[in-house]
Coordinates of C-alpha atoms in Angstrom, one line a residue:
M1362 CA 89.4 50.1 131.1
T1363 CA 91.8 51.5 128.5
T1364 CA 93.4 54.9 128.6
R1365 CA 91.6 55.8 125.4
S1366 CA 88.2 55.0 126.9
T1367 CA 89.0 56.9 130.1
L1368 CA 90.0 60.0 128.1
A1369 CA 86.9 59.7 126.0
Q1370 CA 84.7 59.7 129.0
R1371 CA 86.4 62.8 130.5
N1372 CA 85.5 64.7 127.3
I1373 CA 82.1 65.1 125.7
F1374 CA 80.7 61.8 124.6
H1375 CA 81.3 61.5 120.9
G1376 CA 77.7 60.2 120.4
W1377 CA 76.6 63.8 120.8
F1378 CA 78.8 64.9 117.9
V1379 CA 77.2 62.1 115.9
V1380 CA 73.8 63.6 116.9
A1381 CA 75.0 67.1 115.9
A1382 CA 76.2 65.8 112.5
A1383 CA 72.9 63.9 111.9
F1384 CA 71.1 67.1 112.9
A1385 CA 73.0 69.1 110.3
V1386 CA 72.2 66.5 107.6
M1387 CA 68.5 66.7 108.5
F1388 CA 68.6 70.5 108.7
V1389 CA 70.2 70.9 105.3
G1390 CA 68.6 68.0 103.4
F1391 CA 65.0 68.3 104.5
G1392 CA 65.2 72.0 105.1
S1393 CA 66.1 72.5 101.4
A1394 CA 63.5 70.0 100.3
Y1395 CA 60.7 71.6 102.3
T1396 CA 61.4 75.0 100.7
F1397 CA 59.6 73.6 97.7
S1398 CA 56.3 75.2 98.7
A1399 CA 58.0 78.6 98.3
F1400 CA 59.1 77.6 94.8
L1401 CA 55.9 76.1 93.5
E1402 CA 54.2 79.2 92.2
P1403 CA 57.4 80.7 90.6
L1404 CA 58.0 77.4 88.8
Q1405 CA 54.4 77.0 87.8
R1406 CA 54.4 80.6 86.4
D1407 CA 57.7 80.4 84.6
F1408 CA 57.1 77.1 83.0
G1409 CA 53.3 77.5 82.4
A1410 CA 52.6 74.2 84.2
S1411 CA 49.7 72.9 86.3
R1412 CA 50.0 72.7 90.0
G1413 CA 49.8 68.9 89.8
S1414 CA 52.7 68.6 87.4
I1415 CA 54.9 70.9 89.5
S1416 CA 53.9 69.0 92.7
L1417 CA 55.2 65.8 91.0
V1418 CA 58.7 67.3 91.3
F1419 CA 58.5 67.0 95.1
S1420 CA 56.8 63.7 94.9
I1421 CA 59.7 62.2 92.9
A1422 CA 62.3 63.7 95.2
G1423 CA 60.3 62.5 98.3
F1424 CA 60.0 59.0 96.9
L1425 CA 63.8 58.8 96.6
Y1426 CA 64.4 60.3 100.1
F1427 CA 62.9 57.2 101.6
A1428 CA 63.1 54.5 98.9
L1429 CA 66.9 54.9 98.6
G1430 CA 67.2 53.8 102.3
L1431 CA 66.6 50.3 100.9
V1432 CA 70.2 50.6 99.5
S1433 CA 71.9 53.2 101.7
G1434 CA 70.9 51.5 104.9
P1435 CA 72.5 48.1 104.2
L1436 CA 75.5 49.9 102.7
A1437 CA 75.9 52.0 105.9
D1438 CA 75.7 48.8 108.0
R1439 CA 78.5 47.3 106.0
F1440 CA 80.8 50.2 105.1
G1441 CA 79.9 53.0 107.6
S1442 CA 77.5 55.9 107.6
R1443 CA 80.0 58.7 107.0
P1444 CA 80.9 58.2 103.3
L1445 CA 77.2 57.9 102.4
A1446 CA 76.2 61.0 104.3
V1447 CA 79.0 63.0 102.7
A1448 CA 78.1 61.8 99.2
G1449 CA 74.4 62.5 99.9
M1450 CA 75.1 66.2 100.8
I1451 CA 77.3 66.6 97.7
L1452 CA 74.4 65.3 95.6
V1453 CA 71.9 67.6 97.2
A1454 CA 74.2 70.6 96.4
V1455 CA 74.7 69.5 92.8
G1456 CA 70.9 68.8 92.4
L1457 CA 70.0 72.3 93.7
A1458 CA 72.6 74.0 91.5
A1459 CA 71.4 72.0 88.5
A1460 CA 67.8 73.0 89.2
S1461 CA 68.8 76.7 89.1
A1462 CA 69.8 76.2 85.4
A1463 CA 66.7 74.2 84.4
R1464 CA 64.9 75.3 81.2
S1465 CA 61.9 73.1 81.4
V1466 CA 59.8 71.1 83.9
V1467 CA 61.4 67.9 82.8
E1468 CA 64.8 69.4 83.6
V1469 CA 63.5 70.3 87.1
Y1470 CA 62.3 66.7 87.5
L1471 CA 65.8 65.5 86.6
A1472 CA 67.8 68.1 88.6
Y1473 CA 65.8 68.5 91.7
G1474 CA 63.7 65.4 91.7
L1475 CA 66.7 63.1 91.1
G1476 CA 69.6 65.1 92.4
V1477 CA 68.1 66.3 95.7
G1478 CA 66.1 63.1 96.1
L1479 CA 69.1 60.8 95.7
G1480 CA 71.2 63.0 97.9
V1481 CA 68.8 63.0 100.9
G1482 CA 68.1 59.3 100.3
C1483 CA 71.9 58.6 100.5
A1484 CA 72.3 60.6 103.7
Y1485 CA 69.1 60.2 105.8
V1486 CA 68.9 56.6 106.8
P1487 CA 72.7 56.2 107.4
A1488 CA 72.8 59.3 109.6
I1489 CA 69.8 58.4 111.7
G1490 CA 70.9 54.8 111.9
A1491 CA 74.3 55.8 113.3
V1492 CA 72.6 57.7 116.1
Q1493 CA 70.7 54.6 117.2
R1494 CA 73.9 52.7 117.8
W1495 CA 75.4 55.3 120.1
F1496 CA 72.6 55.3 122.7
V1497 CA 70.3 53.0 124.6
R1498 CA 69.0 54.7 127.7
R1499 CA 68.6 58.1 126.0
R1500 CA 67.9 56.7 122.5
G1501 CA 64.5 58.4 122.1
F1502 CA 65.9 61.8 123.2
A1503 CA 69.0 61.5 121.0
S1504 CA 67.0 60.4 118.0
G1505 CA 64.6 63.3 118.6
L1506 CA 67.4 65.7 118.9
A1507 CA 69.0 64.5 115.6
V1508 CA 65.7 64.6 113.6
S1509 CA 64.8 68.0 115.1
G1510 CA 67.1 69.2 112.4
I1511 CA 64.2 68.5 110.0
G1512 CA 61.9 70.7 112.2
L1513 CA 64.4 73.6 112.5
G1514 CA 65.2 73.3 108.8
T1515 CA 61.5 73.6 108.0
L1516 CA 61.4 76.6 110.4
A1517 CA 64.4 78.4 108.9
M1518 CA 64.8 77.4 105.3
P1519 CA 61.4 78.2 103.6
P1520 CA 61.4 81.8 104.9
L1521 CA 65.1 82.1 103.7
A1522 CA 64.1 80.7 100.3
S1523 CA 61.2 83.2 100.1
L1524 CA 63.6 86.1 100.8
L1525 CA 66.1 84.8 98.3
I1526 CA 63.4 84.4 95.6
A1527 CA 62.2 87.9 96.2
S1528 CA 65.8 89.3 95.9
V1529 CA 67.7 87.1 93.4
G1530 CA 64.9 85.0 91.8
W1531 CA 64.3 81.3 92.2
R1532 CA 67.3 80.3 90.2
G1533 CA 69.7 82.3 92.5
A1534 CA 67.9 81.0 95.5
Y1535 CA 68.6 77.4 94.4
L1536 CA 72.3 78.3 94.0
V1537 CA 72.5 79.7 97.6
L1538 CA 70.7 76.7 99.0
G1539 CA 73.2 74.4 97.1
A1540 CA 76.1 76.2 98.7
I1541 CA 74.6 75.8 102.2
A1542 CA 74.2 72.1 101.5
L1543 CA 77.8 71.6 100.4
V1544 CA 79.4 73.6 103.2
L1545 CA 77.2 72.9 106.2
G1546 CA 75.8 69.5 105.4
G1547 CA 79.0 68.1 103.8
G1548 CA 81.3 69.5 106.5
M1549 CA 79.2 68.2 109.5
S1550 CA 78.8 64.8 107.9
L1551 CA 82.5 64.2 108.5
L1552 CA 81.7 63.8 112.3
I1553 CA 79.5 60.8 111.8
E1554 CA 80.9 57.5 113.1
N1555 CA 79.1 54.1 113.0
D1556 CA 79.7 52.6 116.4
P1557 CA 81.1 53.6 119.9
K1558 CA 83.2 50.5 120.1
H1559 CA 85.8 52.0 117.9
R1560 CA 86.4 54.6 120.6
G1561 CA 86.5 51.9 123.4
L1562 CA 83.0 52.7 124.6
G1563 CA 79.6 51.2 124.8
P1564 CA 76.3 53.0 124.1
D1565 CA 75.7 56.2 126.2
G1566 CA 79.4 56.5 126.9
D1567 CA 79.5 53.5 129.2
P1568 CA 82.5 51.1 129.4
P1569 CA 82.0 48.2 127.0
R1570 CA 81.5 45.8 129.9
D1571 CA 78.6 47.8 131.3
A1572 CA 76.9 47.8 127.9
A1573 CA 77.2 44.1 127.3
G1574 CA 73.5 43.6 128.2
A1575 CA 72.5 46.0 125.5
N1576 CA 75.0 45.1 122.8
N1577 CA 74.1 47.0 119.7
A1578 CA 75.9 44.4 117.6
G1579 CA 73.1 41.9 118.3
G1580 CA 69.6 41.8 116.9
A1581 CA 67.5 40.4 114.2
S1582 CA 68.5 39.7 110.6
V1583 CA 66.8 41.7 107.9
R1584 CA 64.9 38.5 106.9
E1585 CA 63.7 37.9 110.5
A1586 CA 62.6 41.5 110.9
I1587 CA 60.6 41.9 107.7
R1588 CA 58.7 38.6 108.3
S1589 CA 57.6 39.6 111.8
T1590 CA 54.1 40.9 112.6
R1591 CA 55.6 44.0 114.2
F1592 CA 57.4 45.0 111.0
V1593 CA 54.3 44.4 108.9
A1594 CA 52.2 46.6 111.2
L1595 CA 54.8 49.3 111.2
Y1596 CA 55.1 49.2 107.4
L1597 CA 51.3 49.4 106.8
S1598 CA 50.9 52.2 109.4
C1599 CA 53.7 54.3 107.8
L1600 CA 52.4 53.7 104.3
V1601 CA 48.9 54.9 105.2
C1602 CA 50.1 57.8 107.3
S1603 CA 52.5 59.1 104.7
F1604 CA 49.8 59.6 102.1
G1605 CA 48.9 62.8 103.8
A1606 CA 51.9 63.7 106.0
F1607 CA 53.8 65.4 103.3
V1608 CA 51.0 67.2 101.5
P1609 CA 51.4 70.5 103.6
F1610 CA 55.1 70.8 102.6
V1611 CA 54.0 71.3 99.0
H1612 CA 50.6 72.8 99.2
L1613 CA 50.3 74.8 102.5
A1614 CA 51.8 78.1 101.1
P1615 CA 49.7 78.0 97.8
Y1616 CA 46.6 77.1 99.9
A1617 CA 47.2 80.2 102.0
R1618 CA 47.9 82.3 99.0
D1619 CA 44.6 81.1 97.5
H1620 CA 42.9 82.5 100.6
G1621 CA 44.4 85.9 100.3
V1622 CA 47.5 85.5 102.5
A1623 CA 50.6 87.4 101.3
A1624 CA 53.4 85.3 99.9
S1625 CA 55.8 86.4 102.6
S1626 CA 53.3 85.4 105.3
A1627 CA 52.1 82.2 103.6
V1628 CA 55.6 80.6 103.6
L1629 CA 55.9 81.3 107.4
L1630 CA 53.1 78.8 107.9
L1631 CA 55.7 76.1 107.1
G1632 CA 57.8 77.6 109.8
V1633 CA 54.9 76.9 112.2
I1634 CA 55.0 73.3 111.2
G1635 CA 58.8 73.4 111.7
A1636 CA 58.6 75.0 115.2
G1637 CA 55.9 72.6 116.4
S1638 CA 57.6 69.6 114.8
T1639 CA 60.9 70.5 116.6
A1640 CA 59.1 70.7 119.9
G1641 CA 57.5 67.3 119.1
R1642 CA 60.9 65.7 118.4
F1643 CA 62.4 66.9 121.7
F1644 CA 59.4 66.3 123.9
L1645 CA 57.8 63.2 122.4
G1646 CA 61.2 61.6 121.8
A1647 CA 62.1 62.0 125.4
L1648 CA 58.6 61.0 126.6
A1649 CA 58.9 57.8 124.6
D1650 CA 61.9 56.8 126.7
R1651 CA 59.7 56.9 129.7
M1652 CA 56.2 55.8 128.6
G1653 CA 57.4 53.1 126.1
R1654 CA 57.8 53.6 122.4
D1655 CA 54.8 51.4 121.4
R1656 CA 52.4 53.6 123.2
A1657 CA 54.2 56.8 122.1
L1658 CA 53.8 55.7 118.4
I1659 CA 50.1 55.1 118.8
M1660 CA 49.7 58.5 120.4
V1661 CA 51.6 60.4 117.7
L1662 CA 49.7 58.8 114.9
T1663 CA 46.4 59.7 116.5
G1664 CA 47.7 63.2 117.2
M1665 CA 48.7 63.8 113.6
A1666 CA 45.1 63.4 112.6
L1667 CA 44.2 66.3 114.9
A1668 CA 47.3 68.5 115.0
M1669 CA 50.1 67.9 112.6
T1670 CA 52.7 70.3 113.9
I1671 CA 54.0 68.7 117.2
F1672 CA 52.8 65.1 116.4
Y1673 CA 54.5 65.0 113.0
G1674 CA 57.8 65.7 114.9
G1675 CA 57.0 62.9 117.3
W1676 CA 56.4 60.4 114.5
V1677 CA 59.8 61.1 112.9
A1678 CA 61.6 61.0 116.3
V1679 CA 60.0 57.9 117.7
L1680 CA 60.0 55.6 114.7
P1681 CA 63.7 54.8 114.4
S1682 CA 63.9 54.2 118.1
V1683 CA 61.0 51.7 117.9
V1684 CA 62.9 49.9 115.1
M1685 CA 66.0 49.7 117.3
D1686 CA 64.0 48.4 120.3
Y1687 CA 62.2 45.7 118.3
F1688 CA 65.0 44.5 116.1
G1689 CA 68.4 45.5 117.6
G1690 CA 71.3 47.2 116.1
R1691 CA 73.0 44.6 113.9
N1692 CA 71.0 45.6 110.8
V1693 CA 69.3 48.7 112.0
G1694 CA 70.2 50.7 108.8
G1695 CA 68.9 48.0 106.5
I1696 CA 65.7 47.5 108.5
I1697 CA 64.9 51.2 108.7
G1698 CA 65.7 51.5 105.0
I1699 CA 63.1 48.8 104.1
L1700 CA 60.6 50.3 106.4
Y1701 CA 60.9 53.7 104.9
T1702 CA 60.0 52.4 101.4
S1703 CA 56.5 52.6 102.8
V1704 CA 56.9 56.3 103.3
A1705 CA 58.4 56.6 99.8
F1706 CA 55.3 55.3 98.2
G1707 CA 53.0 57.5 100.3
T1708 CA 55.2 60.5 99.5
L1709 CA 55.2 59.7 95.8
I1710 CA 51.4 59.6 95.6
G1711 CA 50.1 62.0 98.3
P1712 CA 51.4 65.5 97.3
S1713 CA 51.0 65.1 93.6
A1714 CA 47.5 63.6 94.0
A1715 CA 46.6 66.6 96.1
G1716 CA 47.9 68.9 93.4
F1717 CA 45.9 67.1 90.6
A1718 CA 42.8 67.2 92.9
Y1719 CA 43.2 70.9 93.2
D1720 CA 43.6 71.3 89.4
D1721 CA 40.2 69.5 89.0
N1722 CA 38.2 71.0 91.8
H1723 CA 40.1 74.2 92.8
S1724 CA 39.8 73.1 96.4
Y1725 CA 42.0 71.3 99.0
T1726 CA 39.1 70.1 101.1
M1727 CA 39.2 66.5 100.0
P1728 CA 43.0 66.1 100.4
I1729 CA 42.8 67.6 103.9
L1730 CA 40.0 65.2 105.0
I1731 CA 41.8 62.2 103.4
S1732 CA 45.1 63.1 105.2
A1733 CA 43.4 63.2 108.6
A1734 CA 41.5 60.0 108.0
A1735 CA 44.8 58.2 106.9
N1736 CA 46.4 59.0 110.3
I1737 CA 43.5 57.6 112.2
V1738 CA 43.7 54.4 110.2
A1739 CA 47.5 54.2 110.8
A1740 CA 47.0 54.5 114.5
L1741 CA 44.3 51.8 114.5
I1742 CA 46.7 49.5 112.6
V1743 CA 49.3 49.9 115.4
V1744 CA 46.7 49.4 118.1
A1745 CA 45.2 46.3 116.5
I1746 CA 48.4 44.5 115.4
L1747 CA 51.3 45.7 117.6
A1748 CA 49.4 45.5 120.8
R1749 CA 48.3 41.9 120.1
S1750 CA 51.9 40.8 119.2
G1751 CA 53.2 41.2 122.8
T1752 CA 56.0 43.3 124.1
R1753 CA 59.0 41.0 123.5
A1754 CA 61.4 42.4 120.9
I1755 CA 62.8 40.2 118.3
S1756 CA 66.3 41.4 119.1
A1757 CA 65.9 40.0 122.6
A1758 CA 65.6 36.5 121.2
T1759 CA 68.5 36.6 118.8
R1760 CA 72.2 36.3 119.3

């Protein structure tokens, strides 16, 4: 064992700093994105637009959050996650600042939809992919801890945005959120490192020789992964699930306002999702390490049809670890990036479709029912296809 690795083990394992950095990226990126529900009515009022057309702003951004992983994931595998995460946080900051100066809905589409969408898309998959390489035994827990930043961001940022809108208007609120993205998100991104081997360690802080049996450098090629039954099942289940999963982040506060809830209280409902989601990321991520991530994924998809808060957090926490278990670490960023294009299409369609449905019927009943049904279908896909394909991961059979 080298002196460097000995010293590294005496200190805090750097993998936890990578987790903290990924947490900050999730907190800032998705926390800022999920404030959109607080901005929907001010934007609709100032621009005289329909709820469906304003909802499309989030759908464009949401599509890019996940679709860009198709590019950012492979780039992170090749060049490292840190530069992409830093660039992503800068883009989020620029997009929010530009949105504050928008003079039309089209300019909001360009500033927020493209700026914030491209920024989160640049940072998300590289950050969460880096975490997977630093852990094996505690991968589910570490992944859950990292993505709990989404839950805590959802808990903290929408109420903050609501307070800012009330005090400095929606334009000033976007400027403050942009500053937070630049300072907190950009600064913490500098702690991200791709692989523990550069510090003379294996996953979980073990010496490299102890980690040889779980070498993160092995695994399936992207081509092998996407042609597998497991990947197809994951892709279809994520596509179906995501049609409804992101509807509340746009429409929950307006839905509450339509039912007589005060604006300051309505936006706190997003915090309830954030709090439950955070608990789900911790609890269900760690539980997946014990019960097996196949079964955990089935459980959270079913649960999301019944109670979104905690099970949504479990879905986000468990999914990257499932990918790492199935396909190994050699191309984990690229594989996650391709998988998340399914979420991109669902996010593009779901929230805006719910908005246009409301414009036509002045009711959210149908979008709510469709969202619940979609999660049941997603769980059935996992049960029917993944369970039949056996438990042997592709990564176990490659290199």
